mmCIF file of C-alpha atoms and ligand atoms in Angstrom:
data_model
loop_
_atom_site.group_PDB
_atom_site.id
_atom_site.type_symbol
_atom_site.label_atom_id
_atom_site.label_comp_id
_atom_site.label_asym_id
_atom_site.label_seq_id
_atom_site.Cartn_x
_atom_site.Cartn_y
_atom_site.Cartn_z
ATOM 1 C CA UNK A 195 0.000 0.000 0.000
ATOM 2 C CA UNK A 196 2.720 2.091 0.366
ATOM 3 C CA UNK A 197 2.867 3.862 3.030
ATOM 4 C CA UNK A 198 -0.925 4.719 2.816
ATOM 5 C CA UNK A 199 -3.074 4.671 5.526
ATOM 6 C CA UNK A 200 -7.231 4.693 6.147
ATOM 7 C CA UNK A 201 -8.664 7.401 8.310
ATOM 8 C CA UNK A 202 -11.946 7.210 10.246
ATOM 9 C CA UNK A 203 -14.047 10.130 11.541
ATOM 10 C CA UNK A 204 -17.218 9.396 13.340
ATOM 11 C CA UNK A 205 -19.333 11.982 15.726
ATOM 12 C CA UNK A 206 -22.768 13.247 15.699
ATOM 13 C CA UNK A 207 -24.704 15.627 12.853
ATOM 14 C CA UNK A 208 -23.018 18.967 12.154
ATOM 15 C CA UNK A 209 -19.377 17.995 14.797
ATOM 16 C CA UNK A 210 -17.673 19.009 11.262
ATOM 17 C CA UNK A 211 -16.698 15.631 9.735
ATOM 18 C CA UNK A 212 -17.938 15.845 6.132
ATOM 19 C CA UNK A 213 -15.959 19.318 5.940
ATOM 20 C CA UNK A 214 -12.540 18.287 7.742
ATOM 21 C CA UNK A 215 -12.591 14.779 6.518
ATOM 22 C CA UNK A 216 -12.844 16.607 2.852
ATOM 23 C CA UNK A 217 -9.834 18.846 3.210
ATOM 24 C CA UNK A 218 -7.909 16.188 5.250
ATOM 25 C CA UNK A 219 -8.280 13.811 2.023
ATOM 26 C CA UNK A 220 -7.517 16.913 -0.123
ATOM 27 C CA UNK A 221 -3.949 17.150 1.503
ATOM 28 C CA UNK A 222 -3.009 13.489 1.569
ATOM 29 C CA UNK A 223 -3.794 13.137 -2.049
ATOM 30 C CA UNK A 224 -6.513 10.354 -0.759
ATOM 31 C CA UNK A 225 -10.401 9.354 -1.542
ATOM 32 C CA UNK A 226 -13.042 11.111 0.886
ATOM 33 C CA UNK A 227 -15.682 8.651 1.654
ATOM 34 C CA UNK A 228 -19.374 10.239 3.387
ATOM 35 C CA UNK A 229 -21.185 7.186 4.453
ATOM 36 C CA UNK A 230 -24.042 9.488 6.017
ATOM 37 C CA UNK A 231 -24.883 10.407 1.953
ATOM 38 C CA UNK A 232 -25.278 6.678 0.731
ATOM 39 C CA UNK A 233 -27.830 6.341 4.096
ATOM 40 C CA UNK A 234 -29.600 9.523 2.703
ATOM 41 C CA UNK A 235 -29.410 8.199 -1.244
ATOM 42 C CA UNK A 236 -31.167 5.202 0.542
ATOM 43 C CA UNK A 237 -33.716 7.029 2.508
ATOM 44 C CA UNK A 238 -34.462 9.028 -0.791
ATOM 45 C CA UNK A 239 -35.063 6.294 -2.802
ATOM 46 C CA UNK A 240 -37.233 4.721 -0.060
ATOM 47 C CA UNK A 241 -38.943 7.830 -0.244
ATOM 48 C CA UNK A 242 -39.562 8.251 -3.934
ATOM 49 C CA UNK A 243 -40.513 4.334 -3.750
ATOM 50 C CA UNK A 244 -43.345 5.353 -0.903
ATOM 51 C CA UNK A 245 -41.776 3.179 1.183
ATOM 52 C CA UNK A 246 -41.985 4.217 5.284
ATOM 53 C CA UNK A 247 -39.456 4.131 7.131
ATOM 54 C CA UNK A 248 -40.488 1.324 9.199
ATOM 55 C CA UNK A 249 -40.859 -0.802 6.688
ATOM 56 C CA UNK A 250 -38.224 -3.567 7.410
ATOM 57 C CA UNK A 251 -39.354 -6.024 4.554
ATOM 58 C CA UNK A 252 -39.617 -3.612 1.641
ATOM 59 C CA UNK A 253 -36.437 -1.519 2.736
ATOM 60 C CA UNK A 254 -34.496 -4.865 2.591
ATOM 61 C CA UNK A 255 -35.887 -5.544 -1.320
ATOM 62 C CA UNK A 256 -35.228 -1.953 -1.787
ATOM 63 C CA UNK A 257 -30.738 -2.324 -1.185
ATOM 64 C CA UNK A 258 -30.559 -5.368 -2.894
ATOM 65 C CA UNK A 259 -30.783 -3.910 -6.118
ATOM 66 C CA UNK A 260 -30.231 0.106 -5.254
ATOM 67 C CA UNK A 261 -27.360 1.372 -7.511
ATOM 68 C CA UNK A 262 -25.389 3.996 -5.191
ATOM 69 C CA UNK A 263 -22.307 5.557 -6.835
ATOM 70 C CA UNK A 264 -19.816 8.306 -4.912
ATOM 71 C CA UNK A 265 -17.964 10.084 -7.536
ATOM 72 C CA UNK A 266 -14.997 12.271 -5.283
ATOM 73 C CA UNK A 267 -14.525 15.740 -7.093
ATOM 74 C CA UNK A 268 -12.831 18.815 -6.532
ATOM 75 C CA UNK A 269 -15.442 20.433 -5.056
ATOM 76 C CA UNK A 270 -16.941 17.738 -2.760
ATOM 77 C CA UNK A 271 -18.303 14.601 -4.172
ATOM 78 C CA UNK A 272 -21.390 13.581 -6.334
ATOM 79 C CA UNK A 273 -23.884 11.360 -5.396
ATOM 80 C CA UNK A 274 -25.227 9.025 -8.418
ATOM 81 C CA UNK A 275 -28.598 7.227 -7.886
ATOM 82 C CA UNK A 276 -29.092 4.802 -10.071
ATOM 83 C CA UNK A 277 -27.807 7.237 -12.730
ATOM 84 C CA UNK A 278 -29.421 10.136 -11.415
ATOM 85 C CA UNK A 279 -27.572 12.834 -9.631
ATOM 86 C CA UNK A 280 -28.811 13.327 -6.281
ATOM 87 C CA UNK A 281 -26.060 15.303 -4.860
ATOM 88 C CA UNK A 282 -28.726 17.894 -3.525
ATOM 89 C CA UNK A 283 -31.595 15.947 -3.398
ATOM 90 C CA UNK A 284 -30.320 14.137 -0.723
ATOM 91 C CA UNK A 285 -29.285 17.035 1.743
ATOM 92 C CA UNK A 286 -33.259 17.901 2.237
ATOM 93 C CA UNK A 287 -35.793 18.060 5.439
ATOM 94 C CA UNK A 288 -37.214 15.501 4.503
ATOM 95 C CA UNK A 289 -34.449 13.139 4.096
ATOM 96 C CA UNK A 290 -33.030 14.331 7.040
ATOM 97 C CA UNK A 291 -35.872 13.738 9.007
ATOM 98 C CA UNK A 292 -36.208 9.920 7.939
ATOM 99 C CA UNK A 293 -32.928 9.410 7.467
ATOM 100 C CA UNK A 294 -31.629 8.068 11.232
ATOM 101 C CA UNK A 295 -34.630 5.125 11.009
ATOM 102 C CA UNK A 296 -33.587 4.131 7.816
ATOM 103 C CA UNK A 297 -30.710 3.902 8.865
ATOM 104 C CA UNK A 298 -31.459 1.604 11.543
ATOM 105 C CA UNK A 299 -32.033 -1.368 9.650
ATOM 106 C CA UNK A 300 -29.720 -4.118 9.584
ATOM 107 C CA UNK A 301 -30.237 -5.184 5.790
ATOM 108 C CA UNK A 302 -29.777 -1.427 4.824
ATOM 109 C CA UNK A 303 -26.716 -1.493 7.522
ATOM 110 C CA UNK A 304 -24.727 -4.444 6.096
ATOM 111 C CA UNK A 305 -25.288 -3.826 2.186
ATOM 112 C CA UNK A 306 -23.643 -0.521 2.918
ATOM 113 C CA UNK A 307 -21.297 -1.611 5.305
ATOM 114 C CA UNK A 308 -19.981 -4.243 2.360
ATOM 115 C CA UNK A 309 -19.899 -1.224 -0.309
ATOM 116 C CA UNK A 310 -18.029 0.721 2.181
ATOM 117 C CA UNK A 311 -15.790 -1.720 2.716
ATOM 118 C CA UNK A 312 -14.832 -2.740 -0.868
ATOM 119 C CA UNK A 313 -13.920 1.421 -1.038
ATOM 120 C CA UNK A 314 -11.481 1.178 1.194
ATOM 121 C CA UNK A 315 -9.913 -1.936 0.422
ATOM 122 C CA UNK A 316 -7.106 -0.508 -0.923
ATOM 123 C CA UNK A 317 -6.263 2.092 1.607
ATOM 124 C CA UNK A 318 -5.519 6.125 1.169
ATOM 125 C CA UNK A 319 -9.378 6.667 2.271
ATOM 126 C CA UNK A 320 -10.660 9.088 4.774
ATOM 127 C CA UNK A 321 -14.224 7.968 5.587
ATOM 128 C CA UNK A 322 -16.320 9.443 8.210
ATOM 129 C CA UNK A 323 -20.196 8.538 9.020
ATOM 130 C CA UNK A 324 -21.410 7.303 12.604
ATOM 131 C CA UNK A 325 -19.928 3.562 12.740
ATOM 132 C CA UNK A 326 -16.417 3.831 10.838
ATOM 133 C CA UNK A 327 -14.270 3.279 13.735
ATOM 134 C CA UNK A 328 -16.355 0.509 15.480
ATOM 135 C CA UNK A 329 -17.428 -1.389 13.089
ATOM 136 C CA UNK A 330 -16.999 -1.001 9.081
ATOM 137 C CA UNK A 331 -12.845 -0.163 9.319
ATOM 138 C CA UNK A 332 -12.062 -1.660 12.590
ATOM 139 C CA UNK A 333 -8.410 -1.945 11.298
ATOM 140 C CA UNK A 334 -7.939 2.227 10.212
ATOM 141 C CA UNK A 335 -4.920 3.513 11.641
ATOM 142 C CA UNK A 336 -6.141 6.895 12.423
ATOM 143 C CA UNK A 337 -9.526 7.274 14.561
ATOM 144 C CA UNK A 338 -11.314 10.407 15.288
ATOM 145 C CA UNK A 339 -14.221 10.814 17.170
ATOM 146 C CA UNK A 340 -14.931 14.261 16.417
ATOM 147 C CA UNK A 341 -17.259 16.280 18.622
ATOM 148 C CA UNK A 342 -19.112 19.385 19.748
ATOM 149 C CA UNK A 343 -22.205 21.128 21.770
ATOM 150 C CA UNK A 344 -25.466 20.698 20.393
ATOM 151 C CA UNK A 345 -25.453 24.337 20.314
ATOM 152 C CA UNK A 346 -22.841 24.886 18.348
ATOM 153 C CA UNK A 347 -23.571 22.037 15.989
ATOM 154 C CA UNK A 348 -27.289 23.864 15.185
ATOM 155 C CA UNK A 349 -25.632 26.886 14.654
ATOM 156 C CA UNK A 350 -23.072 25.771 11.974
ATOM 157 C CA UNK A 351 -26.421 24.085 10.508
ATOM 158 C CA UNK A 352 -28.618 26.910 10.900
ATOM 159 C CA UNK A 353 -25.956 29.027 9.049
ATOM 160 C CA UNK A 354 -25.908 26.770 6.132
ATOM 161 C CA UNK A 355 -29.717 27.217 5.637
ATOM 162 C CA UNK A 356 -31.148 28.769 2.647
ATOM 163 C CA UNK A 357 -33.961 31.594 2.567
ATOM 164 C CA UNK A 358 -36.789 28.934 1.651
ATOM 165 C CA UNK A 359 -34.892 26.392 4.453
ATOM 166 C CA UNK A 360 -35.372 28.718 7.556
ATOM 167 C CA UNK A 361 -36.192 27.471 10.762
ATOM 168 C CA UNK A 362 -35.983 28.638 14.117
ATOM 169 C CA UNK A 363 -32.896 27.645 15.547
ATOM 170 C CA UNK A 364 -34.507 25.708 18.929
ATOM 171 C CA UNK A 365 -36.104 23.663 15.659
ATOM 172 C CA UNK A 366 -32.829 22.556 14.854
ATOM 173 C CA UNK A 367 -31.534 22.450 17.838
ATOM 174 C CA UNK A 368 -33.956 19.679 18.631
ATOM 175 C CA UNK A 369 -33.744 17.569 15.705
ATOM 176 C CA UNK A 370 -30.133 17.187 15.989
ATOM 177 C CA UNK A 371 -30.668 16.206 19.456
ATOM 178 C CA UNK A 372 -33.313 13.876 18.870
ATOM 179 C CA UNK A 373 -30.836 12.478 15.447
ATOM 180 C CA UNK A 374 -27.852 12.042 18.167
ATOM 181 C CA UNK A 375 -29.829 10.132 20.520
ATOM 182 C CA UNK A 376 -31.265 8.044 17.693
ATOM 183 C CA UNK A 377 -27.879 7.654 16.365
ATOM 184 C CA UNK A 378 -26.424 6.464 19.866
ATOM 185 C CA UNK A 379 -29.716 4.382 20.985
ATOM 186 C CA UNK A 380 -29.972 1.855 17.790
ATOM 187 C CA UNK A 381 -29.250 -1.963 18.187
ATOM 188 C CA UNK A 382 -26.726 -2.586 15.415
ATOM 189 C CA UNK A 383 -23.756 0.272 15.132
ATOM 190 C CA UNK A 384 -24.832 2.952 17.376
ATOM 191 C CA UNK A 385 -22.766 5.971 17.231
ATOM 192 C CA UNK A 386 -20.282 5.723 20.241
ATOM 193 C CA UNK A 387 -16.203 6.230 20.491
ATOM 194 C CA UNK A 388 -14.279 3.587 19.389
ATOM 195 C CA UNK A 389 -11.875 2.414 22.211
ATOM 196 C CA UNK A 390 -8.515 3.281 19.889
ATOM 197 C CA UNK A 391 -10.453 6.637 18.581
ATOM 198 C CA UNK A 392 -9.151 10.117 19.931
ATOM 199 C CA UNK A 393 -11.934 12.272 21.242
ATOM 200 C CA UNK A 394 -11.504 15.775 19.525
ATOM 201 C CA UNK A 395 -14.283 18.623 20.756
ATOM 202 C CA UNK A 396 -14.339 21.128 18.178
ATOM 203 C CA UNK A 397 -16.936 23.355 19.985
ATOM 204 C CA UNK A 398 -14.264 25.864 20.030
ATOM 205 C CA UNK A 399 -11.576 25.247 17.171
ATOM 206 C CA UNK A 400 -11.529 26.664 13.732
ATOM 207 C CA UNK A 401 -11.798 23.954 10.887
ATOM 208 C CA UNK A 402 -8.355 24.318 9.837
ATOM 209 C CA UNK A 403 -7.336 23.925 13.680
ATOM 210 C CA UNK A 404 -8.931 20.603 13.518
ATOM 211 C CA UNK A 405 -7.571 19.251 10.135
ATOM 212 C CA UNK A 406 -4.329 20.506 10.752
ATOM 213 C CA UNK A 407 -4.569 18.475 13.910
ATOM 214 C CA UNK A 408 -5.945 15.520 12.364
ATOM 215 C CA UNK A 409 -3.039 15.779 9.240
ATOM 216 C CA UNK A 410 -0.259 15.606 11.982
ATOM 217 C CA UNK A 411 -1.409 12.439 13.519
ATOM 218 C CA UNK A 412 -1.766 10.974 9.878
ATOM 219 C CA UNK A 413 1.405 12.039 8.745
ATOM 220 C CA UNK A 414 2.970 10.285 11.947
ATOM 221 C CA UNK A 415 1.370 6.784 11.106
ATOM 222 C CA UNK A 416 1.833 6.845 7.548
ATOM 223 C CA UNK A 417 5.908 7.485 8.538
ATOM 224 C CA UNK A 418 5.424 4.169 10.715
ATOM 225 C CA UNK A 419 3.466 2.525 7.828
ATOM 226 C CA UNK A 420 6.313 3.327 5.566
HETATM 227 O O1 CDP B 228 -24.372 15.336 7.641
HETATM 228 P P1 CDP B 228 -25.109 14.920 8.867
HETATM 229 O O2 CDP B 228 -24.194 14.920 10.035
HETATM 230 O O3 CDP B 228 -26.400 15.612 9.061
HETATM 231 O O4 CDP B 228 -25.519 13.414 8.723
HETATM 232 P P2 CDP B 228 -24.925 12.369 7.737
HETATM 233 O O5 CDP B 228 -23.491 12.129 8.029
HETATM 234 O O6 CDP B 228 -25.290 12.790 6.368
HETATM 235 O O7 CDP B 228 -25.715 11.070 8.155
HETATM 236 C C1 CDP B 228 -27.114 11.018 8.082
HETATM 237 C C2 CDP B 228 -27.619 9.882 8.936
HETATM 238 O O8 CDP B 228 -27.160 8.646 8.365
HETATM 239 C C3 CDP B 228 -27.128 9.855 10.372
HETATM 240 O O9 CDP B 228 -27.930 10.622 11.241
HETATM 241 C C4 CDP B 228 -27.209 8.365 10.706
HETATM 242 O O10 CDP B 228 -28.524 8.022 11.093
HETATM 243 C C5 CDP B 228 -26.923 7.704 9.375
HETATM 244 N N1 CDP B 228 -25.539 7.205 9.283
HETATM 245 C C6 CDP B 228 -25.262 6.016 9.869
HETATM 246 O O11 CDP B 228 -26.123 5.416 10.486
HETATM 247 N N2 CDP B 228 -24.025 5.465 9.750
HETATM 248 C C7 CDP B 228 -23.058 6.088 9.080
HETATM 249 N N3 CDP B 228 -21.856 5.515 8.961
HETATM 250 C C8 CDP B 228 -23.320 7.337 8.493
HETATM 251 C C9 CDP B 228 -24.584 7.893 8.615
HETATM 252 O O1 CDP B 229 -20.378 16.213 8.566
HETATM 253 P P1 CDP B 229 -20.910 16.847 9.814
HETATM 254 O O2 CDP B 229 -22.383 16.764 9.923
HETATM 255 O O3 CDP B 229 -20.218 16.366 11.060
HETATM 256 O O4 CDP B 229 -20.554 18.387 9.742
HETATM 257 P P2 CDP B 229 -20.415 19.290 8.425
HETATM 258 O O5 CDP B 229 -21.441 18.958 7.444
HETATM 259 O O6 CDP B 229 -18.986 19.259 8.026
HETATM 260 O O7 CDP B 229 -20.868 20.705 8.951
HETATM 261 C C1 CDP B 229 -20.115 21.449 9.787
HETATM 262 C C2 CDP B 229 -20.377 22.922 9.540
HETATM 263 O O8 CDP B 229 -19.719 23.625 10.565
HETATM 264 C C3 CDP B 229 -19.797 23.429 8.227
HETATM 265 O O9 CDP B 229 -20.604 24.475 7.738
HETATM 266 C C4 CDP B 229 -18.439 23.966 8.636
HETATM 267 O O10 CDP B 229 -18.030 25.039 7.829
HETATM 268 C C5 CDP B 229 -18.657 24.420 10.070
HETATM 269 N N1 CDP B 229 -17.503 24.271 11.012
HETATM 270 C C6 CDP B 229 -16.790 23.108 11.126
HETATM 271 O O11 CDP B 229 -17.062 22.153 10.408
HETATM 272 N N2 CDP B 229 -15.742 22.955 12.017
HETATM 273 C C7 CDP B 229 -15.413 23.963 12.819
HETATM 274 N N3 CDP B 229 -14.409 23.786 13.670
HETATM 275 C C8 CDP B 229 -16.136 25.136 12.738
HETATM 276 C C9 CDP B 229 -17.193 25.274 11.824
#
């Protein structure tokens, strides 16, 4: 492998791992893998398919065939669904609000799990999601568990929102919370620290403070990987 490494980053909605484990890929030269967008490609297409999100039986028919593709590009990666690009379709309310149940499935867990998997088979990937650590790279040699308040983590959100998206703040305040506690309450690979995963609260650090932290450690392993 050469020296290359895999990198995990796992933590709750809006903690900053889609935008740190981005740049941190950027600067390695490796592949940035968001598992949280194949769950929402999955809850979309359940959606489209009027399929609820309860629906054990028919979400299990529904992965066996879906055709999820993650194209990495230079400005952030493109979701393909079956052909079609859902890159934004996927970030809606509406797929955020289903998305944690769907998400809870174990036949929508494991025909992920064994796509993710398969990405990172070769090494150089920097994945992040909710179970990366714990469960789908077990092996990675760097593990962050990256963190921060609920109130920050609606605020970064809330900033995001467009004119047409506003909500009040306490809104999204909420639904993170109640996402996070789904998240950490599910049977099968609930969001928790992996043992070997370094804790790192960005309530208070800039982004580049945390991916400048995060490039150090990788740069140390992939010297002892050499
Ligand atoms: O971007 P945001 O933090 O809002 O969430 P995401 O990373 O897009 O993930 C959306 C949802 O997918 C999470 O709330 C989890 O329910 C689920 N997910 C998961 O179960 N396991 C992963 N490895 C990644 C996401
Ligand atoms: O992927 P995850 O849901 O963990 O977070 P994200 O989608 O990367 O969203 C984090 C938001 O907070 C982005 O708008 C970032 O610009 C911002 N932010 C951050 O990620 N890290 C900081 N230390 C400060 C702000």
């Amino acid at each position: 492998s050469g020296g290359r490494i895999n990198v995990a980053i796992d933590g709750p909605a809006g903690a900053g791992k889609s935008t740190v484990a981005r740049r941190v890929a950027e600067q390695l030269g490796y592949i940035y893998i968001d598992t949280g967008a194949m769950y929402r490609a999955v809850a979309l297409a359940a959606n489209r398919a009027g399929i609820s999100p309860g629906d054990a039986d028919r979400l299990a028919e529904l992965v066996k065939t879906i055709d999820i593709a993650l194209e990495p590009g230079a400005d952030g990666q493109t979701v393909w669904l079956g052909g079609e690009n859902v890159t934004a379709a996927i970030r809606t309310r509406e797929v955020t609000l289903k998305v944690s149940e769907i998400a809870s499935h174990e036949a929508v867990r494991m025909r992920l799990v064994e796509m993710q998997r398969k990405l990172a088979a070769s090494k150089g990937v920097v994945m992040d999601g909710r179970d990366i650590g714990t469960h789908v790279l077990p092996d990675a040699e760097v593990k962050v568990f990256l963190v921060a308040s609920v109130k920050v983590r609606a605020l970064r959100r809330y900033q995001e929102l467009s004119e047409s998206e506003l909500v009040p703040i306490e809104q999204l305040e909420q639904e993170i919370a109640e996402r996070d506690r789904s998240d950490e309450s599910r049977d099968i690979s609930p969001l928790i620290r992996a043992k070997d995963a370094e804790v790192l609260d960005s309530t208070d650090l800039t982004i580049d403070q945390v991916v400048e932290h995060i490039l150090d450690v990788c740069r140390t392993k992939t010297a002892e990987a050499k």
